[in-house]
Coordinates of C-alpha atoms in Angstrom, one line a residue:
M110 CA -14.2 13.3 21.4
F111 CA -14.0 14.4 17.6
E112 CA -12.7 11.3 16.3
K113 CA -15.5 9.0 18.3
I114 CA -18.1 11.1 16.6
K115 CA -16.2 10.8 13.2
R116 CA -16.2 7.0 13.8
L117 CA -19.9 6.6 14.8
L118 CA -21.0 8.3 11.8
F119 CA -18.4 7.0 9.2
G120 CA -17.4 4.1 11.0
R121 CA -14.0 2.2 11.6
R122 CA -11.0 2.7 9.1
K123 CA -10.6 -0.3 6.9
N124 CA -7.0 -1.8 5.8
P125 CA -6.4 -1.7 2.4
L126 CA -3.5 -3.6 2.7
D127 CA -5.8 -6.8 4.0
P128 CA -6.0 -9.2 1.3
R129 CA -9.4 -9.9 2.6
V130 CA -10.8 -6.7 2.0
F131 CA -11.6 -7.0 -1.6
H132 CA -13.5 -10.3 -0.9
H133 CA -15.5 -8.3 2.0
L134 CA -16.2 -5.0 0.2
S135 CA -17.0 -6.5 -3.4
L136 CA -20.7 -7.4 -4.2
I137 CA -22.2 -10.6 -5.4
A138 CA -25.0 -10.7 -8.1
F139 CA -27.8 -10.5 -5.6
F140 CA -26.5 -7.8 -3.7
A141 CA -25.1 -5.8 -7.3
W142 CA -28.9 -6.3 -8.5
I143 CA -30.2 -4.2 -5.3
G144 CA -26.9 -1.5 -5.3
L145 CA -26.9 -1.0 -9.1
G146 CA -30.0 -2.5 -10.3
A147 CA -32.3 -0.4 -8.3
D148 CA -31.8 2.6 -10.3
G149 CA -33.3 0.6 -13.1
L150 CA -36.2 -1.4 -11.1
S151 CA -37.1 2.0 -9.6
S152 CA -37.9 3.5 -13.1
S153 CA -40.8 1.9 -13.6
C154 CA -42.1 3.7 -10.8
Y155 CA -42.3 7.2 -13.1
G156 CA -41.3 5.8 -16.9
P157 CA -44.6 3.9 -17.6
E158 CA -46.6 6.4 -15.9
E159 CA -45.0 9.1 -18.3
A160 CA -45.3 7.1 -21.5
F161 CA -48.9 5.9 -20.5
L162 CA -49.8 9.3 -20.0
S163 CA -48.3 10.5 -23.2
L164 CA -50.7 8.3 -25.6
G165 CA -53.5 10.7 -24.4
A166 CA -56.9 9.6 -26.0
H167 CA -54.9 6.7 -27.9
Q168 CA -54.7 4.1 -24.7
H169 CA -55.3 1.6 -26.3
L170 CA -51.7 1.5 -27.6
A171 CA -50.6 0.7 -24.2
L172 CA -50.1 -2.9 -25.5
P173 CA -48.0 -2.9 -28.1
L174 CA -46.1 0.0 -26.1
A175 CA -45.6 -2.7 -22.9
L176 CA -44.5 -5.1 -25.5
M177 CA -41.9 -2.6 -27.0
V178 CA -40.3 -1.6 -23.9
M179 CA -39.7 -5.3 -22.8
V180 CA -38.0 -6.1 -25.9
T181 CA -36.1 -2.9 -25.5
V182 CA -35.0 -3.8 -21.9
F183 CA -33.7 -6.9 -23.0
I184 CA -32.1 -5.5 -26.5
L185 CA -30.1 -2.9 -24.1
S186 CA -29.3 -5.4 -21.4
A187 CA -27.9 -7.9 -23.9
S188 CA -25.5 -5.3 -25.7
Y189 CA -24.4 -3.9 -22.0
S190 CA -23.4 -7.6 -21.4
Q191 CA -21.4 -7.8 -24.5
I192 CA -19.7 -4.4 -23.0
I193 CA -18.9 -5.8 -19.8
E194 CA -16.9 -8.7 -21.5
H195 CA -14.8 -6.5 -23.9
F196 CA -14.1 -4.1 -21.1
P197 CA -13.8 -6.4 -17.6
S198 CA -12.3 -3.6 -15.5
G199 CA -15.1 -1.5 -15.6
G200 CA -15.6 1.9 -17.1
G201 CA -19.4 1.7 -18.7
G202 CA -20.0 4.3 -21.6
Y203 CA -16.9 6.7 -20.8
L204 CA -14.3 3.9 -21.3
V205 CA -16.2 2.7 -24.6
A206 CA -16.2 5.8 -26.1
S207 CA -12.6 7.2 -25.1
K208 CA -11.3 3.5 -26.3
L209 CA -13.6 2.6 -29.4
I210 CA -14.4 6.2 -30.5
S211 CA -11.9 8.7 -29.2
P212 CA -11.2 10.1 -26.1
G213 CA -12.6 13.2 -27.2
T214 CA -16.1 11.6 -27.8
G215 CA -15.3 9.5 -24.2
V216 CA -15.2 13.3 -22.5
V217 CA -18.9 13.8 -23.9
S218 CA -19.9 10.6 -22.9
G219 CA -18.3 10.9 -19.3
C220 CA -19.7 14.5 -19.0
A221 CA -23.2 13.1 -20.0
L222 CA -22.9 9.9 -17.6
L223 CA -22.2 12.6 -14.2
V224 CA -25.0 14.8 -14.8
D225 CA -27.0 11.6 -15.6
Y226 CA -26.0 10.4 -12.0
I227 CA -26.7 13.5 -10.3
L228 CA -30.1 13.6 -12.2
T229 CA -30.6 10.2 -10.8
I230 CA -29.9 11.0 -7.3
A231 CA -32.1 14.0 -7.5
M232 CA -35.1 12.8 -9.3
S233 CA -35.2 9.1 -7.6
I234 CA -35.1 11.0 -4.0
A235 CA -38.1 13.6 -5.7
S236 CA -40.0 10.8 -7.3
A237 CA -39.5 8.8 -3.9
M238 CA -41.1 11.5 -2.0
D239 CA -44.0 12.2 -4.5
A240 CA -44.8 8.5 -3.9
I241 CA -44.8 8.4 0.1
F242 CA -46.8 11.7 0.3
S243 CA -49.2 10.4 -2.1
F244 CA -50.8 8.4 0.6
L245 CA -50.3 11.3 3.4
P246 CA -53.1 14.2 4.1
H247 CA -52.6 17.2 2.0
S248 CA -51.5 19.4 4.7
F249 CA -48.5 17.3 4.9
L250 CA -47.4 18.8 1.0
A251 CA -45.6 21.9 3.0
Y252 CA -43.2 19.7 4.2
K253 CA -42.3 17.5 1.3
F254 CA -39.2 19.4 0.4
V255 CA -37.5 19.8 3.7
A256 CA -38.3 15.9 3.9
T257 CA -36.3 15.4 0.5
L258 CA -33.5 17.3 1.2
C259 CA -32.7 15.4 4.9
C260 CA -33.5 12.2 2.6
L261 CA -30.6 13.0 0.2
S262 CA -28.4 14.3 3.4
L263 CA -28.8 10.5 5.0
L264 CA -27.9 9.1 1.8
I265 CA -24.4 11.0 1.7
L266 CA -24.1 10.1 5.3
L267 CA -24.3 6.3 4.1
N268 CA -22.2 6.5 1.3
L269 CA -19.8 8.1 3.3
R270 CA -19.7 4.7 5.3
G271 CA -19.1 2.7 2.4
V272 CA -20.9 1.0 -0.9
K273 CA -21.6 -2.3 0.9
E274 CA -23.0 -1.2 4.0
S275 CA -25.3 1.1 2.4
V276 CA -26.4 -1.5 0.3
L277 CA -26.9 -3.7 3.4
V278 CA -28.9 -1.1 4.7
L279 CA -31.3 -0.6 2.0
T280 CA -32.1 -4.4 1.0
P281 CA -35.0 -5.0 3.0
I282 CA -36.5 -2.0 1.1
F283 CA -35.7 -3.4 -2.3
I284 CA -37.4 -7.0 -1.2
A285 CA -40.3 -5.4 0.0
F286 CA -40.6 -3.8 -3.2
V287 CA -39.9 -6.7 -5.5
A288 CA -42.7 -8.6 -3.5
T289 CA -45.3 -6.3 -3.6
H290 CA -45.3 -5.2 -7.0
L291 CA -45.0 -9.2 -8.0
V292 CA -48.3 -9.3 -6.3
V293 CA -49.7 -5.8 -8.0
V294 CA -48.8 -7.5 -11.9
F295 CA -49.8 -10.8 -11.0
F296 CA -53.1 -10.0 -9.5
G297 CA -53.7 -6.9 -11.8
I298 CA -53.1 -9.1 -15.1
F299 CA -54.5 -12.8 -13.9
T300 CA -57.6 -11.6 -12.1
H301 CA -58.3 -10.2 -15.4
G302 CA -57.3 -12.9 -17.6
S303 CA -60.4 -13.5 -19.5
E304 CA -60.8 -10.2 -20.7
L305 CA -56.8 -10.3 -22.3
P306 CA -58.1 -11.4 -25.7
T307 CA -60.9 -9.0 -25.3
M308 CA -58.0 -6.5 -25.2
V309 CA -55.9 -7.8 -27.5
V310 CA -58.9 -7.6 -30.2
D311 CA -60.1 -4.0 -29.2
T312 CA -56.2 -3.0 -29.5
V313 CA -56.4 -3.7 -33.1
R314 CA -60.0 -2.3 -34.0
E315 CA -58.9 0.7 -32.0
T316 CA -55.9 1.2 -33.6
R317 CA -57.2 0.5 -37.2
S318 CA -60.0 3.0 -36.5
G319 CA -57.0 5.6 -35.3
I320 CA -55.1 5.1 -38.8
Q321 CA -58.1 5.5 -40.9
S322 CA -58.7 8.6 -38.9
I323 CA -55.6 10.3 -38.3
G324 CA -53.3 8.0 -40.7
F325 CA -50.8 5.5 -40.4
W326 CA -47.1 7.7 -39.9
A327 CA -49.6 9.9 -37.5
M328 CA -50.7 6.9 -35.0
A329 CA -46.7 5.7 -35.5
M330 CA -45.7 8.9 -34.5
V331 CA -47.9 8.6 -31.3
L332 CA -46.9 5.8 -30.3
F333 CA -43.4 6.2 -30.6
R334 CA -43.8 9.6 -28.9
A335 CA -44.9 7.9 -25.8
F336 CA -42.1 5.4 -25.7
S337 CA -39.4 8.1 -26.1
L338 CA -41.0 10.2 -23.2
G339 CA -41.4 6.7 -21.3
G340 CA -37.4 6.2 -21.9
G341 CA -36.6 6.9 -18.5
T342 CA -37.7 3.2 -18.1
F343 CA -34.8 2.3 -19.8
T344 CA -32.2 4.4 -17.2
G345 CA -30.1 2.5 -15.1
I346 CA -29.3 -0.4 -17.7
E347 CA -25.6 0.9 -17.9
A348 CA -25.3 1.0 -14.3
V349 CA -23.5 -2.7 -13.5
S350 CA -20.8 -2.0 -16.3
N351 CA -19.6 0.8 -14.8
G352 CA -19.4 -1.0 -11.3
V353 CA -17.5 -3.9 -12.6
Q354 CA -14.8 -3.1 -10.5
I355 CA -16.6 -3.3 -7.0
L356 CA -18.2 -7.0 -8.2
R357 CA -17.0 -10.2 -6.8
E358 CA -15.1 -12.4 -8.9
P359 CA -15.1 -13.6 -11.4
R360 CA -16.3 -10.2 -11.8
V361 CA -17.6 -10.4 -15.6
K362 CA -19.7 -13.4 -14.7
T363 CA -21.3 -11.9 -11.9
A364 CA -21.8 -8.5 -14.0
K365 CA -23.7 -10.8 -17.0
K366 CA -25.8 -12.2 -13.8
T367 CA -27.0 -9.0 -12.2
M368 CA -27.3 -7.9 -16.0
L369 CA -30.0 -10.6 -16.3
Y370 CA -31.5 -9.8 -12.9
M371 CA -31.9 -6.3 -14.0
A372 CA -33.1 -7.1 -17.2
V373 CA -36.0 -9.7 -16.3
S374 CA -36.9 -7.6 -13.1
L375 CA -37.5 -4.8 -15.1
S376 CA -39.1 -5.8 -18.0
F377 CA -41.8 -7.4 -16.1
T378 CA -42.5 -4.9 -13.7
A379 CA -42.8 -2.0 -16.6
G380 CA -44.6 -3.9 -18.7
G381 CA -47.1 -5.4 -16.4
L382 CA -48.0 -1.9 -14.9
L383 CA -48.4 -0.9 -18.4
I384 CA -50.8 -3.4 -19.2
S385 CA -52.4 -3.1 -15.3
Y386 CA -52.9 0.6 -16.0
L387 CA -55.2 -0.5 -19.4
L388 CA -57.0 -3.1 -17.9
F389 CA -58.0 -1.0 -14.8
H390 CA -59.0 2.5 -16.9
V391 CA -56.2 4.4 -14.9
Q392 CA -56.6 7.9 -14.7
P393 CA -54.5 10.8 -13.3
A394 CA -55.5 11.7 -10.1
P395 CA -54.8 14.9 -7.8
G396 CA -51.7 14.2 -5.7
Q397 CA -51.3 10.6 -6.8
T398 CA -48.9 8.5 -9.3
L399 CA -50.6 6.2 -11.5
N400 CA -49.1 3.6 -9.2
A401 CA -50.8 4.7 -6.3
V402 CA -54.3 4.9 -8.3
L403 CA -53.5 1.6 -9.8
I404 CA -52.9 0.1 -6.2
S405 CA -55.7 1.3 -4.7
N406 CA -58.5 0.3 -7.6
L407 CA -56.8 -2.9 -7.2
A408 CA -56.6 -3.9 -2.9
S409 CA -59.4 -1.6 -1.8
Q410 CA -61.5 -4.5 -1.2
W411 CA -59.2 -6.7 0.4
R412 CA -59.3 -7.5 3.9
F413 CA -56.0 -5.8 4.6
G414 CA -56.2 -3.9 1.5
H415 CA -55.2 -0.7 3.3
A416 CA -52.1 -2.1 5.2
F417 CA -51.3 -3.2 1.6
I418 CA -51.7 -0.3 -0.1
L419 CA -49.5 1.4 2.5
L420 CA -46.9 -1.2 2.5
T421 CA -46.5 -1.1 -1.5
L422 CA -46.4 2.6 -1.9
L423 CA -43.9 2.6 1.2
A424 CA -41.5 0.5 -0.7
E425 CA -41.9 2.0 -3.4
G426 CA -41.1 5.5 -2.3
A427 CA -38.1 3.6 -0.1
L428 CA -36.9 2.0 -3.4
L429 CA -36.6 5.1 -5.4
V430 CA -34.3 6.7 -2.4
V431 CA -32.1 3.1 -3.1
A432 CA -32.1 3.9 -6.7
A433 CA -30.1 7.0 -5.8
Q434 CA -27.4 4.9 -4.5
T435 CA -26.9 3.9 -7.9
G436 CA -25.8 7.7 -8.6
F437 CA -23.5 7.6 -5.5
V438 CA -21.9 4.2 -6.2
D439 CA -21.2 4.7 -10.2
G440 CA -21.1 8.8 -10.1
P441 CA -18.0 9.1 -8.1
R442 CA -16.3 5.7 -10.2
V443 CA -16.8 7.5 -13.7
M444 CA -15.0 10.4 -12.2
A445 CA -12.2 8.7 -10.6
N446 CA -11.4 7.4 -14.5
M447 CA -11.9 10.6 -15.8
A448 CA -9.3 11.9 -13.4
L449 CA -7.2 9.1 -14.1
D450 CA -7.4 10.3 -18.1
R451 CA -6.5 13.8 -16.6
W452 CA -10.5 15.2 -17.5
L453 CA -10.8 15.8 -14.2
P454 CA -8.6 16.9 -10.7
R455 CA -6.4 14.1 -9.6
R456 CA -7.9 14.2 -6.3
F457 CA -11.3 12.4 -7.5
T458 CA -9.0 9.3 -7.4
N459 CA -8.3 9.2 -3.7
L460 CA -10.0 7.0 -1.2
S461 CA -10.9 7.5 2.3
E462 CA -10.0 5.4 5.3
R463 CA -13.3 3.5 4.6
L464 CA -12.2 3.1 1.1
V465 CA -14.8 5.2 -0.5
M466 CA -14.3 8.1 -3.2
K467 CA -15.1 10.9 -0.4
D468 CA -14.9 13.8 -2.5
G469 CA -16.8 12.6 -5.6
V470 CA -19.6 11.4 -3.2
L471 CA -20.0 15.0 -1.6
L472 CA -19.6 16.7 -5.0
M473 CA -22.6 14.0 -6.5
G474 CA -24.5 14.9 -3.5
I475 CA -24.1 18.5 -3.5
A476 CA -24.8 18.9 -7.2
A477 CA -28.2 16.8 -6.7
M478 CA -29.0 19.3 -3.8
L479 CA -28.5 22.0 -6.5
M480 CA -30.7 20.2 -8.9
L481 CA -33.8 20.1 -6.3
F482 CA -33.5 23.7 -5.4
Y483 CA -33.3 24.3 -9.0
T484 CA -36.4 22.3 -10.1
H485 CA -38.0 22.9 -6.7
A486 CA -37.8 18.3 -6.7
S487 CA -40.6 18.5 -9.7
V488 CA -40.5 14.9 -11.0
H489 CA -42.1 16.3 -14.1
I490 CA -39.0 18.8 -15.2
L491 CA -36.6 16.4 -13.6
V492 CA -37.5 13.4 -15.5
V493 CA -37.0 15.4 -18.8
M494 CA -33.8 16.5 -17.8
Y495 CA -32.6 13.1 -16.8
S496 CA -33.8 11.2 -20.0
I497 CA -31.7 12.9 -22.3
N498 CA -28.2 12.2 -20.9
V499 CA -28.5 8.9 -20.5
F500 CA -29.9 8.0 -24.4
L501 CA -26.5 10.2 -25.3
T502 CA -24.6 7.9 -23.5
F503 CA -26.3 4.9 -24.6
T504 CA -26.3 6.1 -28.3
L505 CA -22.4 6.7 -27.7
S506 CA -21.5 3.4 -26.3
Q507 CA -23.6 1.5 -28.8
F508 CA -22.0 3.4 -31.9
G509 CA -18.6 2.4 -30.2
M510 CA -19.5 -1.1 -30.4
V511 CA -20.8 -1.2 -33.8
K512 CA -17.4 0.5 -34.8
H513 CA -15.5 -2.2 -33.0
W514 CA -17.7 -5.2 -34.5
T515 CA -17.2 -3.8 -38.0
R516 CA -13.2 -3.5 -37.8
D517 CA -12.8 -6.8 -35.7
R518 CA -14.5 -9.5 -37.8
G519 CA -13.8 -12.2 -35.2
T520 CA -16.0 -15.4 -34.1
G521 CA -19.6 -13.9 -33.1
W522 CA -18.8 -10.7 -34.5
L523 CA -22.3 -10.4 -37.0
H524 CA -24.3 -11.5 -34.0
G525 CA -22.6 -8.8 -31.3
F526 CA -22.9 -6.3 -34.8
L527 CA -27.0 -6.8 -34.7
I528 CA -27.5 -6.4 -31.1
N529 CA -25.6 -3.0 -31.0
A530 CA -26.8 -2.1 -34.2
V531 CA -30.3 -2.2 -33.1
G532 CA -29.6 -0.9 -29.6
M533 CA -28.0 2.0 -31.4
L534 CA -31.2 2.8 -33.5
V535 CA -33.3 2.5 -30.8
T536 CA -31.4 4.7 -28.1
S537 CA -30.8 7.6 -31.0
G538 CA -34.2 7.5 -32.0
I539 CA -35.5 8.3 -28.2
L540 CA -32.4 10.7 -28.0
V541 CA -33.7 12.7 -31.0
M542 CA -37.6 12.6 -30.3
T543 CA -36.7 13.9 -26.2
I544 CA -34.3 16.7 -27.6
V545 CA -36.6 17.7 -30.1
L546 CA -39.8 17.2 -28.0
K547 CA -38.8 18.3 -24.4
F548 CA -36.1 21.0 -25.2
G549 CA -37.9 24.3 -24.3
Q550 CA -39.6 22.3 -21.4
G551 CA -36.2 21.8 -19.6
G552 CA -34.2 19.4 -21.7
W553 CA -31.8 22.4 -22.9
V554 CA -30.9 22.9 -18.8
T555 CA -29.3 19.5 -19.0
L556 CA -27.5 20.2 -22.5
L557 CA -26.2 23.3 -21.3
V558 CA -25.0 22.5 -17.9
T559 CA -23.6 19.1 -19.9
G560 CA -21.7 21.3 -22.5
C561 CA -20.4 23.6 -19.8
L562 CA -18.6 20.4 -17.9
I563 CA -17.2 19.1 -21.2
A564 CA -15.6 23.0 -21.7
V565 CA -14.5 22.8 -18.3
C566 CA -12.7 19.2 -18.5
W567 CA -11.3 20.4 -22.1
I568 CA -9.5 23.3 -19.8
I569 CA -8.2 20.7 -17.3
R570 CA -7.3 18.6 -19.4
A571 CA -5.0 21.0 -21.3
H572 CA -3.7 22.4 -17.9
Y573 CA -2.3 18.9 -17.2
V574 CA -0.8 18.5 -20.6
K575 CA 1.0 21.9 -20.4
T576 CA 2.3 20.4 -16.8
L577 CA 3.4 17.3 -18.2
Q578 CA 5.2 18.9 -20.8
A579 CA 7.4 21.2 -18.5
L580 CA 7.7 18.0 -16.4
R581 CA 9.0 16.2 -19.0
G582 CA 11.4 19.0 -20.1
L583 CA 12.5 18.7 -16.3
N584 CA 13.2 15.1 -16.1
Q585 CA 15.1 14.9 -19.4
V586 CA 17.6 17.5 -17.9
L587 CA 17.7 15.4 -14.8
G588 CA 16.8 12.0 -15.2
D589 CA 19.4 10.9 -16.9
L590 CA 22.0 11.3 -14.6
P591 CA 24.0 7.5 -14.5
L592 CA 23.2 5.2 -11.8
E593 CA 26.1 3.1 -11.9
D594 CA 27.2 1.6 -8.4
Q595 CA 30.1 2.8 -7.5
G596 CA 31.5 0.2 -5.2
T597 CA 31.2 0.4 -1.4
P598 CA 28.5 2.8 -0.2
P599 CA 29.8 5.8 1.8
A600 CA 29.7 4.5 5.8
K601 CA 26.8 6.2 7.6
Q602 CA 27.5 8.6 10.1
A603 CA 24.5 8.2 13.0
D604 CA 25.5 11.8 14.4
G605 CA 26.1 13.5 11.1
P606 CA 23.5 15.4 10.0
T607 CA 20.6 14.1 8.0
A608 CA 18.4 15.4 5.3
V609 CA 15.0 13.4 4.9
L610 CA 13.3 13.8 1.7
M611 CA 10.2 12.9 0.9
V612 CA 9.8 11.8 -2.6
S613 CA 7.1 10.3 -5.4
G614 CA 8.5 8.4 -8.0
Y615 CA 11.8 8.6 -9.7
N616 CA 11.7 11.6 -11.6
G617 CA 13.2 15.0 -12.0
I618 CA 11.3 16.4 -8.9
G619 CA 13.1 13.9 -6.8
I620 CA 16.4 14.6 -8.4
H621 CA 16.0 18.4 -8.2
S622 CA 15.2 18.2 -4.7
I623 CA 18.6 16.4 -3.9
L624 CA 20.6 18.7 -6.0
A625 CA 18.9 21.8 -4.3
I626 CA 19.8 20.6 -0.9
Q627 CA 23.2 20.5 -1.9
R628 CA 22.9 23.8 -3.4
F629 CA 21.6 25.4 -0.3
F630 CA 23.5 23.7 2.2
P631 CA 26.9 22.7 0.4
G632 CA 28.9 19.9 2.4
H633 CA 26.5 20.0 5.5
F634 CA 24.5 17.0 5.1
K635 CA 26.7 13.6 5.6
N636 CA 23.1 11.0 5.3
F637 CA 20.3 11.2 3.1
V638 CA 17.0 9.5 4.3
F639 CA 14.3 9.2 1.2
L640 CA 10.7 8.5 2.1
S641 CA 7.9 7.4 -0.3
A642 CA 4.2 6.7 0.3
G643 CA 2.5 4.4 -2.7
I644 CA -1.3 6.1 -2.5
I645 CA -4.0 3.4 -3.2
D646 CA -6.3 5.2 -5.3
S647 CA -9.3 4.0 -7.2
G648 CA -7.4 3.1 -10.0
R649 CA -5.1 0.9 -7.8
F650 CA -7.9 -0.5 -5.7
K651 CA -8.7 -3.6 -7.8
G652 CA -7.1 -6.5 -5.7
A653 CA -4.2 -8.0 -4.4
S654 CA -1.7 -8.0 -7.4
E655 CA -2.6 -4.2 -7.9
I656 CA -1.6 -3.4 -4.3
D657 CA 1.7 -5.7 -5.0
A658 CA 2.5 -4.1 -8.1
L659 CA 2.9 -0.9 -6.2
K660 CA 4.8 -2.0 -3.5
R661 CA 7.2 -2.9 -6.1
S662 CA 7.1 0.1 -8.2
V663 CA 7.8 2.2 -5.2
D664 CA 10.8 0.0 -3.7
Q665 CA 12.2 0.1 -7.2
D666 CA 12.5 3.9 -7.3
L667 CA 13.4 4.2 -3.8
E668 CA 16.4 2.0 -5.3
K669 CA 17.3 4.4 -7.5
Y670 CA 17.3 7.2 -5.5
V671 CA 19.4 5.4 -2.9
K672 CA 22.2 4.3 -5.7
L673 CA 22.1 8.4 -6.9
A674 CA 22.8 9.6 -3.4
N675 CA 25.6 6.7 -3.0
R676 CA 27.1 8.4 -6.1
F677 CA 27.2 11.8 -4.8
G678 CA 28.9 10.4 -1.7
F679 CA 26.2 10.4 0.5
Y680 CA 25.3 7.5 3.0
A681 CA 21.3 6.4 2.3
E682 CA 18.8 4.4 2.9
A683 CA 14.7 4.7 2.2
R684 CA 11.4 3.9 4.0
A685 CA 8.2 3.1 1.6
A686 CA 4.6 2.8 3.3
L687 CA 1.0 2.2 1.6
G688 CA -2.0 3.5 2.1
T689 CA -4.6 5.9 1.2
D690 CA -3.9 9.1 3.0
V691 CA -0.3 10.3 2.1
I692 CA -0.2 12.6 4.3
E693 CA -0.6 10.2 7.0
E694 CA 1.7 7.6 5.8
L695 CA 4.4 10.1 5.7
E696 CA 3.8 11.5 8.7
V697 CA 4.5 7.9 10.5
L698 CA 7.7 7.1 8.5
C699 CA 8.6 10.5 9.7
S700 CA 8.0 9.6 13.6
Q701 CA 10.4 6.4 12.9
V702 CA 13.3 8.3 11.4
R703 CA 12.8 10.8 14.0
Q704 CA 13.7 8.5 16.4
E705 CA 16.6 6.7 14.5
W706 CA 18.7 10.0 13.3
T707 CA 19.9 12.6 16.2
K708 CA 20.1 15.4 13.3
K709 CA 17.9 15.8 11.1
V710 CA 15.8 18.0 8.9
F711 CA 12.9 16.9 6.6
F712 CA 12.6 18.4 3.1
M713 CA 9.6 18.2 0.9
G714 CA 9.6 19.1 -3.0
Q715 CA 6.7 21.3 -3.8
L716 CA 5.5 22.4 -7.6
T717 CA 5.2 26.3 -7.9
F718 CA 3.5 27.7 -10.9
Q719 CA 4.6 31.3 -12.4
G720 CA 1.2 33.1 -11.6
E721 CA -0.2 30.6 -9.5
T722 CA -4.4 31.0 -9.3
F723 CA -6.7 29.2 -7.2
W724 CA -7.2 27.0 -10.3
T725 CA -3.7 25.6 -10.1
R726 CA -4.2 25.1 -6.5
L727 CA -7.0 22.9 -7.3
L728 CA -5.9 20.7 -9.5
H729 CA -2.8 19.7 -8.1
N730 CA -2.2 18.4 -4.2
Q731 CA -0.8 21.0 -1.7
T732 CA 0.6 17.9 0.2
A733 CA 3.6 19.3 1.0
F734 CA 2.4 22.5 2.8
A735 CA 0.1 20.2 4.7
L736 CA 2.8 17.8 6.0
Q737 CA 5.2 20.8 6.7
R738 CA 2.4 22.1 9.1
R739 CA 2.1 18.9 11.0
L740 CA 5.2 18.0 11.2
L741 CA 6.1 21.9 12.3
F742 CA 3.5 21.6 14.9
N743 CA 4.8 18.4 16.3
G744 CA 8.7 19.7 16.9
Y745 CA 10.3 18.8 13.6
E746 CA 12.3 20.8 11.2
A747 CA 10.6 20.9 7.9
V748 CA 11.5 22.9 4.7
I749 CA 9.9 22.8 1.5
L750 CA 11.8 22.9 -1.6
P751 CA 10.2 25.2 -4.5
I752 CA 10.1 23.8 -7.9
R753 CA 9.5 26.3 -10.3
L754 CA 7.4 25.2 -13.6
R755 CA 6.8 27.6 -16.3
L756 CA 4.0 26.5 -18.6
T757 CA 4.6 27.0 -22.2
G758 CA 1.9 29.5 -23.6
S759 CA 1.3 30.9 -20.2

């Protein structure tokens, strides 16, 4: 019954060894635009509003503000297209900062991205509920927070089923948003087409008047302040570069096409809404977003105006839910990249049976839920917290590319340098302005959380470095044993005692386990069977060639163990399996061996740290203990061989 419920909620298991699975799970440009571009497009629901309201009494500046927003979108999109070309395997801001600046800068960028994606999820869903409850009776507002939490829970469940399935489910919402907002912007601007020349003249006249009254720099500060506080409009542009791995081949071409779709749709929508606010003289209304006020003014006199208003606001709210999808798609992928570099626990590289980074999805969802509780789902608080980190990552990425162009002055370097340099100036300016203006209004929380996460990453990294140093010493002592061919290997003794040893790579741990078995049971075992499961994690799940390379590596390591056991005078053979769950794969191999050998004992090595704590258990897998429990309760004789590891400085 449990398995049936699990299959109903999360779907059937997917086979990572099926060569068609990569094609099936990857996204074409259109679906990537939905899954990764929804975050950018949905920012038009709150970014332009924040910018327009920040103008205060100088709303005539909305026209130059709209032009600045549209140009900036294309500048950032062009700069991230260059990042995609130079880092075709994905990784975005984290990988750019790590490779082009320094690993330390990379972890700052990675942590900023993680907090940003958590806030993306929280703010998108909170903003979605604001949009949806804008047209509901005020008595319903009491249920808004509960609806927000339910919506987040549903999205977590969808992403545990798989990225592509969640994107397909949300596609109609995305199309409805694009269609309705095309109507709003086109109708809003072109029905006032005769007023556009007058609006330009009025903008110039009022700007001159404002400069005369408050000064040029004060007027420029008003404009740049509004531009900075509306910086949420640009969030999500980096998502494609972080998610290149899930795109359809050729990935770079697909990614650049997706970036183009995103840039055109976002610049048109955000710029068009700002101009429409000005043309319709939109003013804030209690319990309603500026978009809700604009759409009501626009369509209230239409024959089916009420239905259109309802559809548009529903699509807007629903798209914001889709936008949270970007956090669930890219957040776990950034965590996996950082885990591969040992900044985070290695478990974040693991894939579930649905080929999803389950631990990353759950952590992103739980963290977003905590943010919603902290802010009580207030968009005005979340948007400030949200904007800081995204521009920190933007700035570090642009700086990394500028540094690259100045070092590698190849063909077209000047063009690339100028694009990234302008992007860096824009994003760093927005970053500084946002921190200065909003530090006391919630910005400090983002900086504090990001700083704490960076500190945790350094602690994790330090532990892994000490562990690697200790293991390196073990490998040097035991890993240099000769593997020369000793002639004819010993004969198989089918009825003789057999040691079945689980190994992971040819290293000091595996060799130590062989020697420990001989030391504990001298002369008892006549045969050795080596079992190894090659784990297909996020670092391997990139294509059939990566899987083939993993299979070759596992087979070569097992062959070395067989030769070593032969040298010690034992008959030996090996079995290998590939999969996403090491325990399940080893359990299957153990079941096969059990039927072939009459007298056998299963052995597995487990690192044991001096003064073991919850921290060491969190950072290192407990595979041996979990597998031993399964084997024991299935009637197997299973023994764990402790491998003592003393860390320097502990």
